[in-house]
CSV table of C-alpha atoms in Angstrom, one decimal:
chain,number,residue,atom,x,y,z
A,1,MET,CA,132.1,87.8,101.8
A,2,ASP,CA,130.4,84.8,103.7
A,3,PHE,CA,131.5,85.6,107.3
A,4,ALA,CA,130.0,82.5,108.6
A,5,SER,CA,132.5,80.5,106.5
A,6,LEU,CA,135.3,81.9,108.7
A,7,ILE,CA,134.0,79.9,111.8
A,8,PRO,CA,132.0,76.7,111.0
A,9,GLU,CA,129.7,76.9,114.0
A,10,PHE,CA,129.0,79.1,117.1
A,11,GLY,CA,130.7,76.8,119.5
A,12,GLY,CA,133.8,77.1,117.4
A,13,LEU,CA,133.6,80.8,117.4
A,14,LEU,CA,133.5,81.0,121.2
A,15,TRP,CA,136.4,78.6,121.3
A,16,THR,CA,138.4,80.7,119.0
A,17,ILE,CA,137.6,83.9,120.8
A,18,ALA,CA,138.5,82.4,124.1
A,19,ALA,CA,141.7,81.0,123.0
A,20,PHE,CA,142.7,84.4,121.2
A,21,VAL,CA,141.9,86.3,124.4
A,22,ILE,CA,143.9,83.9,126.5
A,23,ALA,CA,146.9,84.0,124.2
A,24,LEU,CA,146.8,87.7,123.9
A,25,SER,CA,146.3,88.4,127.6
A,26,VAL,CA,149.2,86.3,128.5
A,27,ILE,CA,151.5,88.1,126.0
A,28,VAL,CA,150.1,91.6,127.0
A,29,PHE,CA,150.6,91.0,130.6
A,30,VAL,CA,154.2,90.0,130.1
A,31,HIS,CA,154.8,92.8,127.9
A,32,GLU,CA,153.4,95.4,130.2
A,33,TYR,CA,154.8,93.9,133.3
A,34,GLY,CA,158.3,94.4,131.6
A,35,HIS,CA,157.6,98.0,131.4
A,36,TYR,CA,156.1,98.3,134.9
A,37,ILE,CA,158.8,96.3,136.8
A,38,VAL,CA,161.8,97.9,135.1
A,39,GLY,CA,160.2,101.3,135.4
A,40,ARG,CA,159.6,100.7,139.3
A,41,TRP,CA,163.4,99.5,139.5
A,42,SER,CA,164.4,102.7,137.6
A,43,GLY,CA,162.3,104.9,140.1
A,44,ILE,CA,159.4,105.6,137.7
A,45,ARG,CA,156.0,105.3,139.5
A,46,ALA,CA,153.2,103.5,137.8
A,47,GLU,CA,149.7,104.6,138.5
A,48,VAL,CA,147.7,102.1,136.6
A,49,PHE,CA,148.6,98.6,135.1
A,50,SER,CA,145.5,97.5,132.9
A,51,ILE,CA,144.9,94.4,131.0
A,52,GLY,CA,142.2,95.4,128.6
A,53,PHE,CA,140.6,98.8,127.7
A,54,GLY,CA,137.3,100.4,128.5
A,55,PRO,CA,135.2,100.1,131.6
A,56,VAL,CA,137.0,98.5,134.7
A,57,LEU,CA,135.7,95.2,135.8
A,58,LEU,CA,138.2,94.5,138.6
A,59,LYS,CA,140.7,96.6,140.3
A,60,ARG,CA,143.2,96.5,143.3
A,61,THR,CA,145.6,99.1,144.5
A,62,ASP,CA,148.9,97.6,145.8
A,63,LYS,CA,151.4,99.0,148.4
A,64,HIS,CA,153.3,100.9,145.8
A,65,GLY,CA,150.1,102.9,144.8
A,66,THR,CA,149.6,101.1,141.4
A,67,GLN,CA,146.0,100.2,140.5
A,68,TRP,CA,146.0,96.7,138.9
A,69,GLN,CA,142.9,96.3,136.8
A,70,VAL,CA,141.0,94.2,134.2
A,71,ALA,CA,138.9,96.0,131.7
A,72,ALA,CA,136.0,95.0,129.6
A,73,LEU,CA,137.8,95.0,126.2
A,74,PRO,CA,140.5,92.3,126.6
A,75,PHE,CA,142.4,93.2,123.5
A,76,GLY,CA,145.5,94.8,124.7
A,77,GLY,CA,146.7,96.5,127.8
A,78,TYR,CA,148.8,99.4,129.1
A,79,VAL,CA,150.8,101.0,132.0
A,80,LYS,CA,150.0,104.6,132.9
A,81,PHE,CA,153.1,106.1,134.8
A,82,LEU,CA,153.0,109.1,136.9
A,83,GLY,CA,152.8,112.3,134.9
A,84,ASP,CA,151.2,110.6,131.8
A,85,ALA,CA,148.3,112.2,130.1
A,86,SER,CA,147.0,108.8,128.9
A,87,ALA,CA,147.9,105.2,128.3
A,88,ALA,CA,150.0,106.3,125.4
A,89,SER,CA,152.5,107.8,127.8
A,90,ASP,CA,152.1,111.4,126.3
A,91,LYS,CA,153.1,114.2,129.0
A,92,ALA,CA,150.3,115.8,131.0
A,93,SER,CA,151.9,119.2,130.5
A,94,ASP,CA,149.9,121.3,133.2
A,95,ASP,CA,150.6,118.5,135.9
A,96,PHE,CA,154.0,118.2,134.9
A,97,GLU,CA,155.0,121.8,135.3
A,98,GLU,CA,153.3,122.1,138.5
A,99,MET,CA,155.6,119.1,139.9
A,100,ASP,CA,158.6,119.7,142.2
A,101,ALA,CA,161.8,118.2,141.0
A,102,GLU,CA,161.8,115.1,143.4
A,103,THR,CA,158.3,114.2,142.0
A,104,ARG,CA,159.2,114.8,138.3
A,105,ARG,CA,162.0,112.3,138.9
A,106,HIS,CA,159.3,109.6,139.4
A,107,THR,CA,157.6,110.4,136.2
A,108,MET,CA,158.5,108.8,132.8
A,109,HIS,CA,159.2,112.3,131.3
A,110,GLY,CA,161.2,113.6,134.1
A,111,ALA,CA,163.3,110.4,134.8
A,112,PRO,CA,166.9,110.3,133.3
A,113,LEU,CA,167.3,109.0,129.7
A,114,TRP,CA,168.8,105.6,130.7
A,115,ALA,CA,165.7,105.0,132.9
A,116,ARG,CA,163.2,105.8,130.2
A,117,ALA,CA,165.1,103.9,127.6
A,118,ALA,CA,165.3,100.8,129.8
A,119,THR,CA,161.6,101.1,130.8
A,120,VAL,CA,160.6,101.2,127.1
A,121,ALA,CA,162.8,98.5,125.9
A,122,ALA,CA,161.7,96.1,128.6
A,123,GLY,CA,158.3,95.3,127.0
A,124,PRO,CA,159.7,93.7,124.0
A,125,VAL,CA,162.7,92.1,125.9
A,126,PHE,CA,160.1,90.4,128.3
A,127,ASN,CA,158.2,89.1,125.3
A,128,PHE,CA,161.5,87.4,124.1
A,129,ILE,CA,162.3,86.0,127.5
A,130,LEU,CA,158.7,84.6,127.7
A,131,SER,CA,159.4,82.8,124.3
A,132,ILE,CA,162.8,81.5,125.3
A,133,LEU,CA,161.6,80.2,128.7
A,134,VAL,CA,158.5,78.4,127.1
A,135,PHE,CA,160.6,76.8,124.4
A,136,SER,CA,163.3,75.8,126.9
A,137,ALA,CA,160.7,74.4,129.3
A,138,MET,CA,159.0,72.4,126.7
A,139,ILE,CA,162.3,70.6,125.6
A,140,LEU,CA,163.1,70.0,129.1
A,141,TRP,CA,159.5,68.5,129.6
A,142,GLU,CA,159.6,66.5,126.4
A,143,GLY,CA,163.3,65.5,126.5
A,144,THR,CA,165.6,65.0,123.5
A,145,ALA,CA,165.9,61.8,121.4
A,146,LYS,CA,168.6,59.3,122.8
A,147,GLU,CA,171.6,58.6,120.7
A,148,PRO,CA,171.9,55.9,119.2
A,149,VAL,CA,168.5,55.5,117.8
A,150,GLU,CA,166.3,53.8,120.3
A,151,VAL,CA,162.5,52.8,120.0
A,152,GLY,CA,160.5,54.4,122.7
A,153,ALA,CA,157.0,53.4,121.9
A,154,LEU,CA,155.3,52.1,118.8
A,155,LYS,CA,152.6,54.2,116.9
A,156,PRO,CA,149.3,52.6,116.0
A,157,MET,CA,149.4,51.5,112.3
A,158,PRO,CA,147.2,49.4,110.0
A,159,ALA,CA,147.8,45.8,110.2
A,160,GLN,CA,151.2,44.9,108.6
A,161,VAL,CA,154.4,43.5,109.5
A,162,GLN,CA,155.8,45.1,112.8
A,163,ALA,CA,158.6,43.3,114.6
A,164,LEU,CA,160.1,46.4,116.2
A,165,MET,CA,159.7,46.6,120.1
A,166,PRO,CA,160.1,49.3,122.7
A,167,GLY,CA,163.8,49.4,123.8
A,168,ASP,CA,165.2,48.2,120.6
A,169,ARG,CA,168.3,50.1,119.6
A,170,ILE,CA,168.5,50.4,115.6
A,171,LEU,CA,171.9,49.8,114.1
A,172,SER,CA,171.2,49.7,110.5
A,173,VAL,CA,168.2,50.2,108.0
A,174,GLY,CA,168.0,48.3,104.8
A,175,GLY,CA,171.5,47.1,105.3
A,176,GLN,CA,173.1,50.6,105.8
A,177,GLU,CA,174.6,51.5,109.1
A,178,ALA,CA,172.8,54.3,111.1
A,179,ILE,CA,174.8,54.9,114.3
A,180,ASN,CA,172.9,58.1,115.2
A,181,TYR,CA,169.8,60.3,114.1
A,182,VAL,CA,171.8,62.2,111.5
A,183,GLY,CA,173.0,58.9,110.0
A,184,PHE,CA,169.6,57.3,110.3
A,185,PHE,CA,167.9,60.1,108.5
A,186,GLU,CA,170.5,60.2,105.8
A,187,VAL,CA,169.9,56.4,105.2
A,188,VAL,CA,166.2,56.7,105.1
A,189,ARG,CA,166.2,59.5,102.5
A,190,GLY,CA,168.1,57.3,100.2
A,191,LEU,CA,165.9,54.2,100.7
A,192,ASP,CA,163.7,53.0,98.0
A,193,VAL,CA,160.0,52.8,99.1
A,194,SER,CA,158.9,49.5,100.0
A,195,GLU,CA,156.1,47.8,102.1
A,196,THR,CA,158.8,46.3,104.5
A,197,VAL,CA,162.3,47.2,105.4
A,198,SER,CA,165.1,45.1,107.1
A,199,TYR,CA,166.3,46.5,110.5
A,200,GLU,CA,169.5,45.4,112.3
A,201,ILE,CA,168.7,46.0,115.9
A,202,GLU,CA,170.1,45.4,119.4
A,203,ARG,CA,167.8,43.7,121.7
A,204,ALA,CA,168.4,42.6,125.3
A,205,GLY,CA,172.1,42.6,124.5
A,206,ARG,CA,171.8,40.6,121.3
A,207,GLN,CA,171.9,41.7,117.6
A,208,VAL,CA,169.0,40.5,115.5
A,209,SER,CA,167.6,41.2,112.2
A,210,VAL,CA,163.8,41.9,111.8
A,211,ASP,CA,161.4,43.3,109.1
A,212,GLY,CA,159.2,46.2,109.7
A,213,PRO,CA,157.2,49.0,108.0
A,214,PHE,CA,158.9,51.9,106.2
A,215,PRO,CA,160.6,54.1,108.7
A,216,PHE,CA,158.6,57.1,107.7
A,217,PRO,CA,155.2,55.9,107.0
A,218,PRO,CA,152.4,58.2,105.6
A,219,MET,CA,151.3,59.0,109.2
A,220,VAL,CA,150.1,62.4,110.2
A,221,ASP,CA,152.5,63.6,113.1
A,222,GLY,CA,151.5,67.2,113.1
A,223,LEU,CA,149.0,69.6,111.7
A,224,GLN,CA,149.4,73.2,110.6
A,225,PRO,CA,146.6,75.4,112.2
A,226,GLY,CA,144.2,76.6,109.5
A,227,SER,CA,145.5,74.4,106.8
A,228,ALA,CA,143.7,72.3,104.2
A,229,ALA,CA,144.3,69.0,106.1
A,230,MET,CA,142.9,70.6,109.3
A,231,ASP,CA,140.0,72.2,107.6
A,232,VAL,CA,138.7,68.8,106.2
A,233,GLY,CA,139.0,67.0,109.6
A,234,ILE,CA,142.2,65.1,109.3
A,235,GLU,CA,143.7,64.4,112.8
A,236,VAL,CA,147.2,63.7,114.2
A,237,GLY,CA,147.8,59.9,114.2
A,238,ASP,CA,145.8,59.3,110.9
A,239,VAL,CA,147.5,57.1,108.5
A,240,ILE,CA,147.1,57.9,104.7
A,241,THR,CA,146.8,54.6,103.0
A,242,ALA,CA,146.1,55.7,99.4
A,243,ILE,CA,145.9,58.8,97.3
A,244,ASP,CA,143.4,58.9,94.4
A,245,GLY,CA,143.1,55.1,94.9
A,246,THR,CA,146.9,54.4,94.6
A,247,PRO,CA,148.2,52.8,97.7
A,248,ILE,CA,151.2,54.4,99.5
A,249,THR,CA,153.5,53.2,102.3
A,250,ALA,CA,155.9,56.2,102.8
A,251,PHE,CA,155.3,59.9,103.7
A,252,LYS,CA,157.5,61.2,100.8
A,253,GLN,CA,155.0,59.5,98.4
A,254,LEU,CA,152.3,61.9,99.8
A,255,GLN,CA,154.8,64.9,99.7
A,256,GLU,CA,155.6,64.1,96.0
A,257,THR,CA,151.9,63.8,95.0
A,258,VAL,CA,151.0,66.9,96.8
A,259,ALA,CA,153.9,69.0,95.4
A,260,GLY,CA,153.1,67.9,91.7
A,261,SER,CA,149.3,68.4,92.2
A,262,GLU,CA,149.3,72.2,91.1
A,263,GLY,CA,146.3,72.5,93.6
A,264,ARG,CA,144.2,69.7,92.1
A,265,ALA,CA,141.9,68.3,94.7
A,266,LEU,CA,143.1,64.9,96.0
A,267,LYS,CA,141.2,62.0,97.5
A,268,LEU,CA,142.9,60.5,100.6
A,269,ASP,CA,142.0,57.1,102.0
A,270,VAL,CA,142.7,57.3,105.8
A,271,TRP,CA,143.1,54.6,108.6
A,272,ARG,CA,142.2,55.9,111.9
A,273,ASP,CA,142.1,53.4,114.9
A,274,GLY,CA,140.9,50.6,112.7
A,275,GLU,CA,138.3,52.8,110.7
A,276,ALA,CA,138.6,53.4,107.1
A,277,LEU,CA,137.8,57.1,106.1
A,278,GLU,CA,137.9,59.3,102.9
A,279,PHE,CA,138.8,63.0,102.6
A,280,VAL,CA,139.0,65.3,99.7
A,281,LEU,CA,141.2,68.4,99.9
A,282,ALA,CA,143.0,70.7,97.7
A,283,PRO,CA,146.6,71.7,98.3
A,284,ARG,CA,147.4,75.3,98.8
A,285,ARG,CA,150.2,77.5,97.7
A,286,VAL,CA,152.3,78.4,100.8
A,287,ASP,CA,155.5,80.5,101.1
A,288,VAL,CA,157.7,78.4,103.4
A,289,PRO,CA,160.9,80.0,105.1
A,290,ASN,CA,164.2,78.3,104.6
A,291,ALA,CA,167.1,77.9,107.1
A,292,ASP,CA,169.0,80.5,105.2
A,293,GLY,CA,166.3,83.2,105.5
A,294,SER,CA,165.0,82.7,102.0
A,295,PHE,CA,161.6,81.6,101.1
A,296,GLU,CA,160.3,78.8,98.9
A,297,THR,CA,156.6,78.5,97.4
A,298,ARG,CA,155.3,75.0,97.6
A,299,TRP,CA,151.9,73.2,97.3
A,300,LEU,CA,151.0,72.0,100.8
A,301,ILE,CA,148.3,70.4,102.9
A,302,GLY,CA,149.5,71.4,106.2
A,303,MET,CA,150.6,68.1,107.7
A,304,THR,CA,154.0,66.8,108.9
A,305,GLY,CA,155.2,63.2,109.0
A,306,GLY,CA,157.2,61.4,111.6
A,307,LEU,CA,158.8,58.0,112.4
A,308,LEU,CA,156.8,54.9,112.9
A,309,PHE,CA,157.9,54.9,116.4
A,310,THR,CA,158.3,57.5,119.2
A,311,PRO,CA,162.0,57.9,119.9
A,312,ALA,CA,163.2,57.0,123.4
A,313,THR,CA,164.2,60.4,125.2
A,314,GLU,CA,166.4,61.8,127.9
A,315,ALA,CA,166.4,65.1,129.7
A,316,PRO,CA,168.7,67.6,128.2
A,317,GLY,CA,170.8,69.9,130.5
A,318,VAL,CA,169.5,73.3,131.4
A,319,PHE,CA,172.0,75.3,129.4
A,320,GLU,CA,171.3,72.9,126.3
A,321,ALA,CA,167.5,73.8,126.8
A,322,ILE,CA,168.1,77.4,127.1
A,323,ASN,CA,170.3,77.4,124.0
A,324,TYR,CA,167.4,75.6,122.1
A,325,GLY,CA,165.0,78.3,123.4
A,326,VAL,CA,167.3,81.1,122.1
A,327,ASP,CA,167.8,79.4,118.7
A,328,GLN,CA,164.0,78.9,118.3
A,329,THR,CA,163.2,82.5,119.2
A,330,TRP,CA,166.0,83.8,116.9
A,331,PHE,CA,164.7,81.6,114.1
A,332,ILE,CA,161.2,83.3,114.4
A,333,VAL,CA,162.8,86.6,114.4
A,334,LYS,CA,164.9,85.9,111.3
A,335,SER,CA,161.9,84.3,109.4
A,336,SER,CA,159.5,87.2,110.3
A,337,LEU,CA,162.0,89.9,109.2
A,338,SER,CA,162.8,87.9,106.0
A,339,GLY,CA,159.0,87.3,105.3
A,340,LEU,CA,158.3,91.1,105.6
A,341,TRP,CA,161.2,91.9,103.3
A,342,HIS,CA,160.1,89.4,100.7
A,343,MET,CA,156.5,90.6,100.8
A,344,VAL,CA,157.7,94.4,100.5
A,345,THR,CA,159.8,93.4,97.5
A,346,GLY,CA,157.0,91.2,96.0
A,347,ALA,CA,158.9,88.0,96.1
A,348,ILE,CA,156.1,86.4,98.1
A,349,SER,CA,152.4,87.2,98.6
A,350,SER,CA,151.3,89.9,100.9
A,351,CYS,CA,148.6,87.4,102.0
A,352,ASN,CA,151.2,86.1,104.4
A,353,LEU,CA,150.5,89.1,106.5
A,354,ARG,CA,147.5,88.3,108.8
A,355,GLY,CA,145.5,90.4,111.2
A,356,PRO,CA,143.5,89.8,114.3
A,357,ILE,CA,141.0,87.4,112.6
A,358,GLY,CA,143.7,85.2,111.2
A,359,ILE,CA,145.5,85.2,114.5
A,360,ALA,CA,142.3,84.4,116.4
A,361,GLU,CA,141.7,81.5,114.1
A,362,THR,CA,145.2,80.2,114.5
A,363,SER,CA,144.9,80.5,118.3
A,364,GLY,CA,141.6,78.4,118.3
A,365,ALA,CA,143.2,75.8,115.9
A,366,ALA,CA,146.4,75.6,118.0
A,367,ALA,CA,144.3,75.3,121.3
A,368,SER,CA,142.2,72.4,119.6
A,369,GLN,CA,145.3,70.4,119.2
A,370,GLY,CA,146.1,70.3,122.8
A,371,ALA,CA,147.7,72.4,125.6
A,372,SER,CA,151.5,71.9,124.4
A,373,ASN,CA,150.5,73.1,120.9
A,374,PHE,CA,148.7,76.2,122.4
A,375,ILE,CA,151.6,77.1,124.7
A,376,TRP,CA,154.0,76.7,121.8
A,377,PHE,CA,151.8,79.1,119.7
A,378,ILE,CA,151.8,81.6,122.6
A,379,ALA,CA,155.6,81.7,122.6
A,380,VAL,CA,155.7,82.1,118.8
A,381,LEU,CA,153.2,85.0,119.1
A,382,SER,CA,155.0,86.5,121.9
A,383,THR,CA,158.2,86.6,119.8
A,384,ALA,CA,156.2,88.4,117.0
A,385,VAL,CA,154.7,90.9,119.2
A,386,GLY,CA,158.1,91.8,120.8
A,387,LEU,CA,159.6,92.2,117.3
A,388,LEU,CA,156.7,94.3,116.1
A,389,ASN,CA,157.0,96.7,118.9
A,390,LEU,CA,160.7,97.2,118.2
A,391,PHE,CA,160.0,98.7,114.8
A,392,PRO,CA,161.0,102.4,114.7
A,393,ILE,CA,157.3,103.6,114.3
A,394,PRO,CA,156.0,106.4,116.6
A,395,VAL,CA,153.4,104.9,119.0
A,396,LEU,CA,155.3,101.7,119.2
A,397,ASP,CA,158.1,101.1,121.8
A,398,GLY,CA,160.6,101.1,118.9
A,399,GLY,CA,159.5,104.6,118.1
A,400,HIS,CA,160.0,105.9,121.6
A,401,LEU,CA,163.5,104.3,121.6
A,402,ALA,CA,164.2,106.3,118.4
A,403,PHE,CA,163.2,109.4,120.3
A,404,HIS,CA,165.4,108.6,123.1
A,405,LEU,CA,168.3,107.9,120.6
A,406,TYR,CA,167.8,111.3,119.1
A,407,GLU,CA,167.9,112.8,122.7
A,408,ALA,CA,171.1,110.9,123.5
A,409,ILE,CA,172.7,112.2,120.3
A,410,THR,CA,171.5,115.9,120.4
A,411,GLY,CA,171.3,116.4,124.1
A,412,ARG,CA,167.6,117.4,123.9
A,413,PRO,CA,164.3,115.5,123.3
A,414,PRO,CA,162.2,116.3,120.2
A,415,SER,CA,159.8,119.2,120.7
A,416,ASP,CA,156.2,118.7,121.8
A,417,ASN,CA,155.0,119.7,118.5
A,418,ALA,CA,157.3,117.4,116.5
A,419,LEU,CA,156.2,114.6,118.8
A,420,ARG,CA,152.4,115.1,118.2
A,421,VAL,CA,153.1,115.2,114.4
A,422,LEU,CA,155.2,112.1,114.5
A,423,MET,CA,152.8,110.2,116.8
A,424,GLY,CA,150.0,111.1,114.5
A,425,ILE,CA,151.9,109.8,111.5
A,426,GLY,CA,152.8,106.6,113.4
A,427,LEU,CA,149.1,106.0,114.3
A,428,THR,CA,148.1,106.5,110.8
A,429,LEU,CA,150.6,103.9,109.6
A,430,MET,CA,149.5,101.3,112.4
A,431,LEU,CA,145.8,101.9,111.6
A,432,SER,CA,146.6,101.5,107.6
A,433,LEU,CA,148.6,98.4,108.5
A,434,MET,CA,145.7,96.9,110.6
A,435,VAL,CA,143.1,97.7,107.8
A,436,PHE,CA,145.3,95.9,105.4
A,437,ALA,CA,145.8,92.8,107.6
A,438,VAL,CA,142.1,92.5,108.2
A,439,THR,CA,141.4,92.7,104.6
A,440,ASN,CA,143.8,89.8,104.1
A,441,ASP,CA,142.1,87.9,106.8
A,442,LEU,CA,138.8,88.4,105.0
A,443,PHE,CA,139.7,87.9,101.4
A,444,CYS,CA,143.0,86.0,101.1
A,445,PRO,CA,142.6,82.2,100.4
């Protein structure tokens, strides 16, 4: 294995590590703060709140007696509550037995069941809240497309007929009415590909007909981190003018060619700010989630297309934005669970499971595309971390919640011996999963 091939240059390695550490630190802080603050509200005292493990670099003790610290290894974090023997919240038996009843009430193991369960569940819940808030804030910042379809700004394109102007309201495309975006997209899907298309527009209160480029030109509107397109240097805003020497004018021509390539390398002629470039890349087999939770395997190069203009936008309502944030978070949860199930049943490749190296590479790639893409990635990763921690595996929050459920049903907690055995099994499972994921990072295409 050529490890140097994972990161093309040392500067890229530093960038990737920095992006990964920042993303992980934000997510870990939010997760652990959930444990801390709900524990404090529930009467459980936190002795240490740590971002990272190992030697302590910075520390401060607050008025509640909690030591807030940053440690040398920034790949996780923990909250150590009163009475815990370690960061894993196992009970310090000798110290616990010597405590009086009032002091025990302020420990994790001596608190009422409801307080312990709420404190444990708060970590994943705060991860989901972070995701919802980020998705909601981003849609508030960026706005939603106005209805009916209105041109906000024109995107740079190669020299060709372009008669649309900012502020134009599009009434029909190719002679077919398009009163809103749903209708507009339906019309465009059925259009025959051509170099120019007729548009009926409303401009300054008058209806006029103009000719312009195909509504969905072969322009790169987004890039998938770690994709074939990103790996060869294609950038957002690039326009694909030809594939293997054959000119194209619509993004769907690119999609059709890639889908039928069977992984064959393709030569793309690209227009970028007036400069003509060439790229050669091979599509990769990717398992793509569908809206119904199923998966579809396709040949992809990792780029998305968009309209030839940026739509005019308007600010959504707060509740509309929050609903959008909830929907996005729920979609990630559904897709993740569906993906795991499909991997377990062999319906899709187990290479879809990535470990810390793959996540770090994706962090760096997302950060390289700008702050908004990086923040979006943090929100996605936060949902994934919250979901993972809810799995009923000992050593994870979901495992502790399972122990609390057992106590609620039987009236007594699992014995200390049973807990030690179960925690050992859980740790073995998690280490095995980590080894498997890292193996995928190193050897999967």
